[in-house]
Coordinates of C-alpha atoms in Angstrom, one line a residue:
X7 CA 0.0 0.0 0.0
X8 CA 1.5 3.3 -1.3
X9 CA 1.7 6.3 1.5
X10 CA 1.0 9.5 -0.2
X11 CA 1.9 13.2 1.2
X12 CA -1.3 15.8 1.7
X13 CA -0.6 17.6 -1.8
X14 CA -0.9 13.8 -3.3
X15 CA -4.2 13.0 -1.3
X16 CA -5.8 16.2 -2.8
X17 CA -4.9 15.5 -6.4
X18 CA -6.1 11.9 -5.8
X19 CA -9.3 13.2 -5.2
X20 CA -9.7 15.3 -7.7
X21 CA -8.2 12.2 -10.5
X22 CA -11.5 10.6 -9.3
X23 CA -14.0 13.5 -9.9
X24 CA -12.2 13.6 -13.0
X25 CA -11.8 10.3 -13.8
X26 CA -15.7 9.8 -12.6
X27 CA -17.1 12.6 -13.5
X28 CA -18.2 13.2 -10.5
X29 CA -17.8 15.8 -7.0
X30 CA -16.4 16.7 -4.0
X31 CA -19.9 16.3 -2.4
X32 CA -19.9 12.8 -4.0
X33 CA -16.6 11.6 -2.3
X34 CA -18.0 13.2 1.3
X35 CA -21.2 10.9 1.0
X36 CA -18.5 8.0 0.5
X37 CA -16.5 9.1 3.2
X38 CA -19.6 9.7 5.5
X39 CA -21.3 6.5 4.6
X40 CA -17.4 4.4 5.1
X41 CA -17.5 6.3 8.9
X42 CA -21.6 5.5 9.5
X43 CA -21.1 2.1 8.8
X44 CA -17.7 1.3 11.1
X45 CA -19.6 3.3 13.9
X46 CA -22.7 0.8 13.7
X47 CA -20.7 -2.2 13.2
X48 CA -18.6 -1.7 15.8
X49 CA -21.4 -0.8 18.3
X50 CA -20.8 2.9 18.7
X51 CA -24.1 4.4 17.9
X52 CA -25.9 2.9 21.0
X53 CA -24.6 6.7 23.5
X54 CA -25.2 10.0 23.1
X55 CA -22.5 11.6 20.2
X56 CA -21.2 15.2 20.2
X57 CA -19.4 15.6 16.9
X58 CA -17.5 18.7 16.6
X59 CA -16.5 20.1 12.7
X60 CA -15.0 22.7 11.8
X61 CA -15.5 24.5 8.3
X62 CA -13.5 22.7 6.1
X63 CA -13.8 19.4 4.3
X64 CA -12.9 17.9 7.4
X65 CA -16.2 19.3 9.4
X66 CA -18.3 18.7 5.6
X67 CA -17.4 14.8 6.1
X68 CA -19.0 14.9 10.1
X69 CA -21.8 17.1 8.9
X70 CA -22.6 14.4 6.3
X71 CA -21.9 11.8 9.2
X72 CA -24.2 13.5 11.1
X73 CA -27.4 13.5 8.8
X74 CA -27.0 9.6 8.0
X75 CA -26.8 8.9 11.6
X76 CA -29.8 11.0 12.5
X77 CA -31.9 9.1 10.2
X78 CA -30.8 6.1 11.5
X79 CA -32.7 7.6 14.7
X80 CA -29.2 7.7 16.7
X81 CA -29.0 10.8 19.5
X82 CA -27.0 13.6 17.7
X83 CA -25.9 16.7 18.4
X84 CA -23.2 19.0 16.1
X85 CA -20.8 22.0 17.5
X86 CA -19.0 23.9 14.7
X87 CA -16.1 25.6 15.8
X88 CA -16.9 29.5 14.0
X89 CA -13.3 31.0 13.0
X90 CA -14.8 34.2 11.5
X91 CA -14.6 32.3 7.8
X92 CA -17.1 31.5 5.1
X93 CA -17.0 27.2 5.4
X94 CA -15.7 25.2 2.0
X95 CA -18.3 24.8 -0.5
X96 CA -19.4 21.1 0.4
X97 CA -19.4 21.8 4.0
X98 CA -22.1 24.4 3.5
X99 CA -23.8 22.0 1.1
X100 CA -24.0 19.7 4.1
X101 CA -25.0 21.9 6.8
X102 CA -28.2 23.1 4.3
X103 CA -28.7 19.6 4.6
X104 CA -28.6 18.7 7.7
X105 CA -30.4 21.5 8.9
X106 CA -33.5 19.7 7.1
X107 CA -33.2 16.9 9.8
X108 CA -32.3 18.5 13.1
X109 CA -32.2 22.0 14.8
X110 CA -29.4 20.6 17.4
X111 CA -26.7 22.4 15.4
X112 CA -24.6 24.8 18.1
X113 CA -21.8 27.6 16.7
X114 CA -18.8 27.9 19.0
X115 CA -16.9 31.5 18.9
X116 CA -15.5 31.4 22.2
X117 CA -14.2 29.3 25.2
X118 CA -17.8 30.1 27.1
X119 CA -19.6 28.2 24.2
X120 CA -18.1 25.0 25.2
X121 CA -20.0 22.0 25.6
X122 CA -20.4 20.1 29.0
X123 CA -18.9 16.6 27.8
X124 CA -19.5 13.5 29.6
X125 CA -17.5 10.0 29.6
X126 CA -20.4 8.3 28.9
X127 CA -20.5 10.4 25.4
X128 CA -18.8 9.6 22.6
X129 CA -17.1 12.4 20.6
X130 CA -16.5 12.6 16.5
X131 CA -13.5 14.6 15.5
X132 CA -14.1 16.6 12.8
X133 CA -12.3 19.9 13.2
X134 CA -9.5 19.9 10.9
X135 CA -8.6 17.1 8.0
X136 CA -5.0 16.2 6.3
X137 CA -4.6 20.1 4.5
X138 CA -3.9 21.2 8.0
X139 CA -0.4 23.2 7.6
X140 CA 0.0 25.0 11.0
X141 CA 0.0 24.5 14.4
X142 CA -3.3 25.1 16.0
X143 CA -3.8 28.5 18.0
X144 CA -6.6 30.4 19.8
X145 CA -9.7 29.1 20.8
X146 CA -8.8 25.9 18.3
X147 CA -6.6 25.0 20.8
X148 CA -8.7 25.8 23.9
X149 CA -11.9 23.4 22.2
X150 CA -9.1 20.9 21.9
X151 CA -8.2 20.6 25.3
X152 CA -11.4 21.0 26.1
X153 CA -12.3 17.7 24.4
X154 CA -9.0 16.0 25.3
X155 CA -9.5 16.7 28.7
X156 CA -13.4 15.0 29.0
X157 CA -12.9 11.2 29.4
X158 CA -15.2 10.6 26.6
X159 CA -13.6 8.3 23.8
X160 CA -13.0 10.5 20.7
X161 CA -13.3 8.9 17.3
X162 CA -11.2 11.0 14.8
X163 CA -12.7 11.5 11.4
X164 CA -9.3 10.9 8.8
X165 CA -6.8 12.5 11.1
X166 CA -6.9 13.7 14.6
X167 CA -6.9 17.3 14.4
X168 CA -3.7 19.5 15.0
X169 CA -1.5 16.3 13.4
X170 CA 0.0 17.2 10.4
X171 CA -0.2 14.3 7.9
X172 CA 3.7 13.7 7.1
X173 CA 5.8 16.3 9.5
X174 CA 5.8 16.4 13.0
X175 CA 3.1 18.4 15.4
X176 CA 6.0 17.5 18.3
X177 CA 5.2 19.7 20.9
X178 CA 1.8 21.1 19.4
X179 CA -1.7 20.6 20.7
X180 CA -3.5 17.5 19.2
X181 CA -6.8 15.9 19.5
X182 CA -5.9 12.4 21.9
X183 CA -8.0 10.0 19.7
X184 CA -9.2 6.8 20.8
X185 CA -9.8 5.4 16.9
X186 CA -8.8 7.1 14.3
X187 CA -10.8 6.1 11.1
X188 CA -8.9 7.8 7.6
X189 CA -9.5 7.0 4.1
X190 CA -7.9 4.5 1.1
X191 CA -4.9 4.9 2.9
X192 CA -2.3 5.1 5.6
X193 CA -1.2 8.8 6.8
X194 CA 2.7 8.8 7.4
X195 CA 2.1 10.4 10.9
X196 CA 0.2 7.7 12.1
X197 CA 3.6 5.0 11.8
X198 CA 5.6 7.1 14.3
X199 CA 5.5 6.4 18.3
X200 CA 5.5 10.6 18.7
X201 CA 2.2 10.3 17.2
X202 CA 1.1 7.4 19.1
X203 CA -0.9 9.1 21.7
X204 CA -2.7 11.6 19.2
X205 CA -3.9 8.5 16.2
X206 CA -4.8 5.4 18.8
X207 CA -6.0 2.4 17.0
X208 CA -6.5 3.3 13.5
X209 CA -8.3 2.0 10.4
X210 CA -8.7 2.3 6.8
X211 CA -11.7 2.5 5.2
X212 CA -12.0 2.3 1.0
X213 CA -14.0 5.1 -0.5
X214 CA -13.5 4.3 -3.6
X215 CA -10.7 6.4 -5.4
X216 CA -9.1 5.9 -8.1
X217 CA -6.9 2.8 -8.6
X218 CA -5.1 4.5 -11.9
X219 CA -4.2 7.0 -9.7
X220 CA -2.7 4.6 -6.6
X221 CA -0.6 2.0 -9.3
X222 CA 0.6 4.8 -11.4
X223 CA 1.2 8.0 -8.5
X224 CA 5.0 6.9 -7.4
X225 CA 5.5 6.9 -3.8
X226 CA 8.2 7.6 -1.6
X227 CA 7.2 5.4 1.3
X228 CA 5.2 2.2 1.0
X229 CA 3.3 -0.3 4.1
X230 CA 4.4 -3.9 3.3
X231 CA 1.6 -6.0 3.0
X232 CA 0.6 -10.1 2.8
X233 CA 0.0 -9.6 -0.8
X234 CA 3.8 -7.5 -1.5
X235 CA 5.1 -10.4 0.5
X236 CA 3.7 -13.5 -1.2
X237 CA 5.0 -11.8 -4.8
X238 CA 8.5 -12.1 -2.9
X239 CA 8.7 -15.4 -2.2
X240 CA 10.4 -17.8 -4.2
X241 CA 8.9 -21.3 -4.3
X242 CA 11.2 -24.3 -4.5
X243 CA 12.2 -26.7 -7.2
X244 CA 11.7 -30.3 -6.3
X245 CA 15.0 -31.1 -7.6
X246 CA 16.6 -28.6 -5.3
X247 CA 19.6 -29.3 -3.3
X248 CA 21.6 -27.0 -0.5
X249 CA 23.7 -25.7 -2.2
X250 CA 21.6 -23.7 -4.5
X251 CA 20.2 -21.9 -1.4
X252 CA 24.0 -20.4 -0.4
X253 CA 26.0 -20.7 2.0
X254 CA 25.7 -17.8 5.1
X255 CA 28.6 -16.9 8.0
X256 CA 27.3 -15.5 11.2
X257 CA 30.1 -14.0 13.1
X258 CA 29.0 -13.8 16.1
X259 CA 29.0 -14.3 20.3
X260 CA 31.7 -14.2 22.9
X261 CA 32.2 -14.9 26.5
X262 CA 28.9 -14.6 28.0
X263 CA 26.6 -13.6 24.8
X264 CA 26.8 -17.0 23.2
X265 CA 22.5 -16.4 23.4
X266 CA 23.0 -14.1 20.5
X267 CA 24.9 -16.2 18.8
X268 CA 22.3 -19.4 19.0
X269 CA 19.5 -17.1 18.4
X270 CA 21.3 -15.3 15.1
X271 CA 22.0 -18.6 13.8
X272 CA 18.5 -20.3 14.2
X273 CA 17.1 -17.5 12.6
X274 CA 19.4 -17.9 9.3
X275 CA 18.7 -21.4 9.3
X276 CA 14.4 -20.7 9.7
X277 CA 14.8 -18.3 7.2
X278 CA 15.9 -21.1 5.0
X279 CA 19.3 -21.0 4.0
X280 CA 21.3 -23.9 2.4
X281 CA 24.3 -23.9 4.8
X282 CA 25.3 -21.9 7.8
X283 CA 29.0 -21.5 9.6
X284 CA 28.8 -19.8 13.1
X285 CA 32.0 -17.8 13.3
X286 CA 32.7 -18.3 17.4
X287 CA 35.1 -17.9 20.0
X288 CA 36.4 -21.2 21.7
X289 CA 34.2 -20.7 24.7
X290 CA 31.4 -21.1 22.6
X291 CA 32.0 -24.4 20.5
X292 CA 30.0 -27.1 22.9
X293 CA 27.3 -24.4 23.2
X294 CA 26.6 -24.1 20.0
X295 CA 27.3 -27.7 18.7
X296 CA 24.8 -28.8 20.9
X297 CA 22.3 -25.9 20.7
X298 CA 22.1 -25.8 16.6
X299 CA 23.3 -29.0 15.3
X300 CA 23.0 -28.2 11.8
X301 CA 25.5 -25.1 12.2
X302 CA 29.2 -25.4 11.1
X303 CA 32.0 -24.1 13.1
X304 CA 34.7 -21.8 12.8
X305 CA 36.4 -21.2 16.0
X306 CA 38.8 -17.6 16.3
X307 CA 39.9 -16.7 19.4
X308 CA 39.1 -17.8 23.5
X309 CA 36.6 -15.8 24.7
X310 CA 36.2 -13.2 22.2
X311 CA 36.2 -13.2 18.3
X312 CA 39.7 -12.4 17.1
X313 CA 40.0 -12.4 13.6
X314 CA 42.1 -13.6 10.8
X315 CA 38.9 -15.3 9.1
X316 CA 38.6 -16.7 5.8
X317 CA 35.9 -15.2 4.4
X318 CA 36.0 -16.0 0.8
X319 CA 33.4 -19.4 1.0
X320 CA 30.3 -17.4 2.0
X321 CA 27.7 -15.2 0.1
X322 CA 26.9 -13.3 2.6
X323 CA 28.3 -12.4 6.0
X324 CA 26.2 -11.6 9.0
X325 CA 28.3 -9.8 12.0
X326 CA 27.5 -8.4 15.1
X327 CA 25.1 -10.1 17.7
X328 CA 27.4 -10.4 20.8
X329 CA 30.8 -9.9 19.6
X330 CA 31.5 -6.9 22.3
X331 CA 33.3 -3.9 21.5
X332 CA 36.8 -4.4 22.6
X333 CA 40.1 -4.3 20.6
X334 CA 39.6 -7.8 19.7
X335 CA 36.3 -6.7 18.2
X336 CA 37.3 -3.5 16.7
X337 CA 40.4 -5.4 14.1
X338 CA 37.8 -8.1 14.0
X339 CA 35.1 -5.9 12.0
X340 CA 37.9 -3.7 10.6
X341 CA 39.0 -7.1 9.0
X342 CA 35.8 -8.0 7.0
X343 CA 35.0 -4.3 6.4
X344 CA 38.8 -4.3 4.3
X345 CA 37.7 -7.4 2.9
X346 CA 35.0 -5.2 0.7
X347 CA 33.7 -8.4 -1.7
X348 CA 31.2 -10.0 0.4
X349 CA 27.5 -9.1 1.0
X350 CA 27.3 -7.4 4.7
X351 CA 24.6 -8.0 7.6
X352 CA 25.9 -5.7 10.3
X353 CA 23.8 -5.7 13.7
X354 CA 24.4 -4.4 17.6
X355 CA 28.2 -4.5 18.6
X356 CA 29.1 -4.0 14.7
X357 CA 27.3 -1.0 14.8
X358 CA 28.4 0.1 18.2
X359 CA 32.1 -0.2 16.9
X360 CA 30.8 1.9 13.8
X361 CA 29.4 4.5 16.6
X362 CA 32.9 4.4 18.3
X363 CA 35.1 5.5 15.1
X364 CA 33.5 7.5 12.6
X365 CA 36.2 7.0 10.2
X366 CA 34.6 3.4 9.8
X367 CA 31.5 4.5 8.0
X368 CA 33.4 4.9 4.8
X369 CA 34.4 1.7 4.5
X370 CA 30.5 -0.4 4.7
X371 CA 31.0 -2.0 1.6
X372 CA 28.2 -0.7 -0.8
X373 CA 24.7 -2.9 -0.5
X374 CA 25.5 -3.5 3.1
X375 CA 22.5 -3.8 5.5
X376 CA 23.3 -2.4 8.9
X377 CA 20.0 -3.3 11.5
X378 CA 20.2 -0.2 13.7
X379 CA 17.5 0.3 16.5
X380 CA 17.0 4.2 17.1
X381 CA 19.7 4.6 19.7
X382 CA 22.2 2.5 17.8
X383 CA 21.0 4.8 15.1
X384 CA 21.5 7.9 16.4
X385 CA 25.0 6.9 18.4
X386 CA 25.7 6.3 14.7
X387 CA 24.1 9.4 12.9
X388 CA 23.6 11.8 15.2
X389 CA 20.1 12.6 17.6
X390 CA 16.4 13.7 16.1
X391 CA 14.2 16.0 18.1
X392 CA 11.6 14.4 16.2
X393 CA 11.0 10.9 14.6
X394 CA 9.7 12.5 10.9
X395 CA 13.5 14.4 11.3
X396 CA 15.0 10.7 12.4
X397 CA 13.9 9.1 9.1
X398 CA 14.8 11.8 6.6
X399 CA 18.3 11.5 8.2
X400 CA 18.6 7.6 7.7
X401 CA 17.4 8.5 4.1
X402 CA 20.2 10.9 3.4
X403 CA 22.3 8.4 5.2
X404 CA 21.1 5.4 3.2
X405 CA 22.0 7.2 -0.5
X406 CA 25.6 8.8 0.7
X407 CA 27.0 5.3 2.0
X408 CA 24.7 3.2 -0.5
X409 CA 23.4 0.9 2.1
X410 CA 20.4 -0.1 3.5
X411 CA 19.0 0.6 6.8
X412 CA 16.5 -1.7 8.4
X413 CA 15.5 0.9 11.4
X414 CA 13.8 -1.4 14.0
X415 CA 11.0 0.3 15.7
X416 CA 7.2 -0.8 15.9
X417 CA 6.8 -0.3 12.2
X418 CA 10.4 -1.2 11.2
X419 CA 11.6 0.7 8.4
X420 CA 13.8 -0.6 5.4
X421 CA 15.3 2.1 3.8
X422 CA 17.0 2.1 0.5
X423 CA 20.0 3.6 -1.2
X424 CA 17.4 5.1 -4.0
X425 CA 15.7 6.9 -1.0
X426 CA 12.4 4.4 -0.9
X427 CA 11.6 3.4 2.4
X428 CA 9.4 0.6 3.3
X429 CA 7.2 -0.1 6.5
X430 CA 6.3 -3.7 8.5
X431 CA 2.7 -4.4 9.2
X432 CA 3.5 -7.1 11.3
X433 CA 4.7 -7.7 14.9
X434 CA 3.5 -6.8 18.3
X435 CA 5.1 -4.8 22.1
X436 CA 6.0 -8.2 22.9
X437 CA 9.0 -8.2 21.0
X438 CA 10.6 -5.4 23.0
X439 CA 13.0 -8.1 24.5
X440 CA 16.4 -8.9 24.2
X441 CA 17.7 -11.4 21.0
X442 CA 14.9 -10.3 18.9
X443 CA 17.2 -8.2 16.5
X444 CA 19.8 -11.0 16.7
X445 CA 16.7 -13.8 15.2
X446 CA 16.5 -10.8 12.4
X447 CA 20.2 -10.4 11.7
X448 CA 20.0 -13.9 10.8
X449 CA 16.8 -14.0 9.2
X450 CA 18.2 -11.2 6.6
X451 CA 21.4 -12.9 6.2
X452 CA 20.0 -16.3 5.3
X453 CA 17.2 -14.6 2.8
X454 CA 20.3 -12.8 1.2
X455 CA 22.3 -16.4 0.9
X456 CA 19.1 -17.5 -1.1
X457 CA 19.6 -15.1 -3.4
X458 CA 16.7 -12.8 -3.0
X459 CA 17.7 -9.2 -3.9
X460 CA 17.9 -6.3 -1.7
X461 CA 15.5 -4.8 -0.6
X462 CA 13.4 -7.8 -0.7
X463 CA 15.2 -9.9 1.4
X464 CA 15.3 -7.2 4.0
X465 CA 11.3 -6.7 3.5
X466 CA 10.9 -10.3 3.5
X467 CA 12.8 -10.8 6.7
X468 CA 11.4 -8.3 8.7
X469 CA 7.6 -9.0 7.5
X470 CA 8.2 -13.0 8.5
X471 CA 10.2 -11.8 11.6
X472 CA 7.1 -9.9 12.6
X473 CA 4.5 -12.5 11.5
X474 CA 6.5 -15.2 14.0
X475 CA 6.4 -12.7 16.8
X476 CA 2.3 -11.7 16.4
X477 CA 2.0 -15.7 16.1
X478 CA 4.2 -16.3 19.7
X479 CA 2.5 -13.8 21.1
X480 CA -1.2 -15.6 20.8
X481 CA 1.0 -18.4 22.1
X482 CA 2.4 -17.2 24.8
X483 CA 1.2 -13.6 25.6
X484 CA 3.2 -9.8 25.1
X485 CA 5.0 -10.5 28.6
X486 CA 6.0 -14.2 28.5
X487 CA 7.1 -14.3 25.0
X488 CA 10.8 -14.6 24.4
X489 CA 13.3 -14.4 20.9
X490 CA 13.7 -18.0 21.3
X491 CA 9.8 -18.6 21.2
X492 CA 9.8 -16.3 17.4
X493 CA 12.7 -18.6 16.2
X494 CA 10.0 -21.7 17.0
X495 CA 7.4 -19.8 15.3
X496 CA 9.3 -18.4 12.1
X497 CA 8.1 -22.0 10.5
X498 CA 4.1 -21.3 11.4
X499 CA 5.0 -17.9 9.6
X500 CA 6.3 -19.8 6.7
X501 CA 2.8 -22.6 6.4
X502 CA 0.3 -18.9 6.7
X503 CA 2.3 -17.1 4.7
X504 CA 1.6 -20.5 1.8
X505 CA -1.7 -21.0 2.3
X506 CA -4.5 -19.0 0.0

């Protein structure tokens, strides 16, 4: 599903009067009707609801809400928030017509107009749509606390108001929404945790624009979907053998972190790679030997990782999960970043090495995919005040060192050297626990031994990484859930992912 900016939603409206022949007015029935219909299905009509508008398009679609809800015989009653303007066109098409069905219409044009709210009322967000473009001020503000501050749950109509659809209202007032119900397609602002608050639980609802418009309109940012993922996949010859599905090194572990090491290595092997050599330190060799018996061994070093590893057998490397950050470490990953030929997975002490000397970053072979959390991120890059400003600097980052960037987060993004960026649908809170990014570092290493192509073996990793954590967590709950339960769970991932 393509994620288009405010200027694209606008001119994807008006392809489909065009395209249609059609109006404005036509698309606000759709939009009104899309809202009526989630509010009865989902047994919100059965309280009294107070839905506030302002004078835009955004107040024309709860008008129109509004009227089909009143002649469904629901208890209605409509605030419009007076700014001193003349309203849009359509919304004073809709408030002719709902005046024809009820007199419970109230103006408000100052604080002492405010409504008495109570929790047992529900309240529809209409006050300002995606063509916001500045912060909310005056009395805007004052009704928005207002509702904020009422208990009542607050159902936003396409965006809460005082969020700007794709930069950041950090720091600015915001309608708190409890639902958040937008059309054809996902806002940008609702994917980031600084938003979180503002969008609650959100859902799409198709009003019918026009599909011309969505395949040909490009797109920087795109949500990965079931159907994107199931193009991906590659199915398997029954002649197959091993070594057609390559041959992956994950360097990783050391004295005490040997976890990492299991986990990274279970998750290259789930993913489906043909062969798989742990690069470990001595310590580690029962542990592992015992714990993954299909992994081959390299041992280098005693309790650490210490280099001087042939490298040339593999087609792809994967480096990082518990390795540490000491000397040994540092010459370790200065080694394969010299080495320049091989295909790069660089995760947690890799990166924190990369965060250490700067100088490093030049030499990430081109194509590498470095796995970077936000605080390994920004000990890399630099700090964000916001999360919009976070992503605009891994896409500048991504296209100078041509690499990829996986930023994990709760709708991980993979970014591309050519400055697309893709967002995971799948996964759950319950994967905020250590060893989940080491299950993915191996994940995306054992796709790329396969031979799927970047970036699909990075969406492919992190959409089945996700799937296995939504499917441990109905197994064992958000709390209990651990990295090792995904790793048992990346195989149900694969069967769902097959099936029709």
């Amino acid at each position: 599903m393509k994620i288009f900016s405010s200027e694209q939603i606008k001119r994807w409206d008006n392809f489909t009067i065009q395209e249609e022949n059609t109006s404005s007015a036509f698309l606000m029935e759709r939009a009104a009707a899309a809202c009526c219909q989630w509010l009865l299905v989902n047994g919100f009509t059965e309280q009294p609801i107070l839905i506030f508008c302002g004078k835009g398009n955004n107040g024309g679609d709860g008008l129109a809400l509004a009227r089909m809800l009143i002649q469904k015989n629901i208890n209605v009653i409509v605030y419009i928030l007076e700014l001193g303007k003349t309203g849009s066109q359509d919304f004073q098409t809709n408030l002719q017509k709902l005046h024809l069905h009820t007199s419970n219409i109230h103006f408000i044009q100052s604080e002492h107009f405010f409504p008495g709210i109570e929790k047992d009322q529900l309240i529809i967000d209409a006050l300002f749509g995606t063509g916001l473009n500045k912060p909310l001020d005056g009395i805007a503000i004052q009704l928005v606390d207002h509702i904020n501050k009422s208990g009542a749950p607050i159902i936003s109509i396409d965006i809460p108001s005082g969020l700007f659809c794709d930069k950041s209202t950090s720091g600015f007032t915001a309608i708190q929404a409890t639902h958040t119900l937008s059309f054809q397609s996902i806002k940008l602002a609702f994917l980031f945790a600084e938003n979180d608050r503002s969008v609650g639980a959100f859902y799409i609802l198709p009003i019918g624009l026009s599909s011309k418009f969505e395949k040909e309109e490009p797109a920087v940012f795109e949500m990965i979907d079931r159907a994107v993922i199931q193009s991906i996949i590659k199915p398997r010859n029954q002649f197959s053998h091993k070594g057609q599905f390559g041959h992956a090194a994950i360097i990783a572990g050391s004295f005490g972190m040997m976890g990492a090491a299991i986990l990274a290595a279970k998750g290259c092997m789930n993913s489906g790679a043909g062969k798989m050599t742990s690069v470990i330190p001595s310590c580690g060799y029962e542990i592992i030997q015992t714990s993954v018996p299909e992994a081959m061994c390299i041992i280098s070093g005693d309790k650490l990782i210490s280099g001087n590893i042939d490298v040339s057998g593999y087609d792809v490397i994967g480096i990082g999960p518990g390795i540490g950050s000491q000397k040994e470490s540092v010459a370790l990953l200065n080694e394969i970043l010299n080495s320049r030929n091989k295909l790069l997975v660089m995760d947690a002490d890799a990166l924190n090495t990369l965060s250490a000397d700067k100088n490093l970053l030049v030499k990430i072979p081109p194509g590498t995919v470095i796995t970077p959390h936000q605080k390994e991120f920004e000990r890399m890059f630099g700090s964000s005040s916001n999360d919009f400003e976070r992503l605009q600097r891994a896409i500048k980052n991504a296209s100078v060192l041509n690499i990829y960037i996986v930023l994990k987060g709760h709708y991980t993004a993979i970014i591309t050297p050519m400055g697309k960026v893709y967002f995971n649908s799948t996964g759950n809170a319950g994967m905020a626990k250590a060893g989940m990014g080491d299950v993915l570092t191996g994940m995306i290493t054992g796709l790329i031994a396969q031979k799927y192509p970047l970036p699909e073996a990075a969406i492919l990793a992190v959409y089945l990484h996700g799937l296995a954590g939504d499917i441990a967590c109905k197994k064992y709950s958000q709390q209990a859930m651990q990295a090792s339960d995904l790793v048992t769970c990346i195989a149900d991932a694969w069967k769902l992912l097959a099936s029709k």
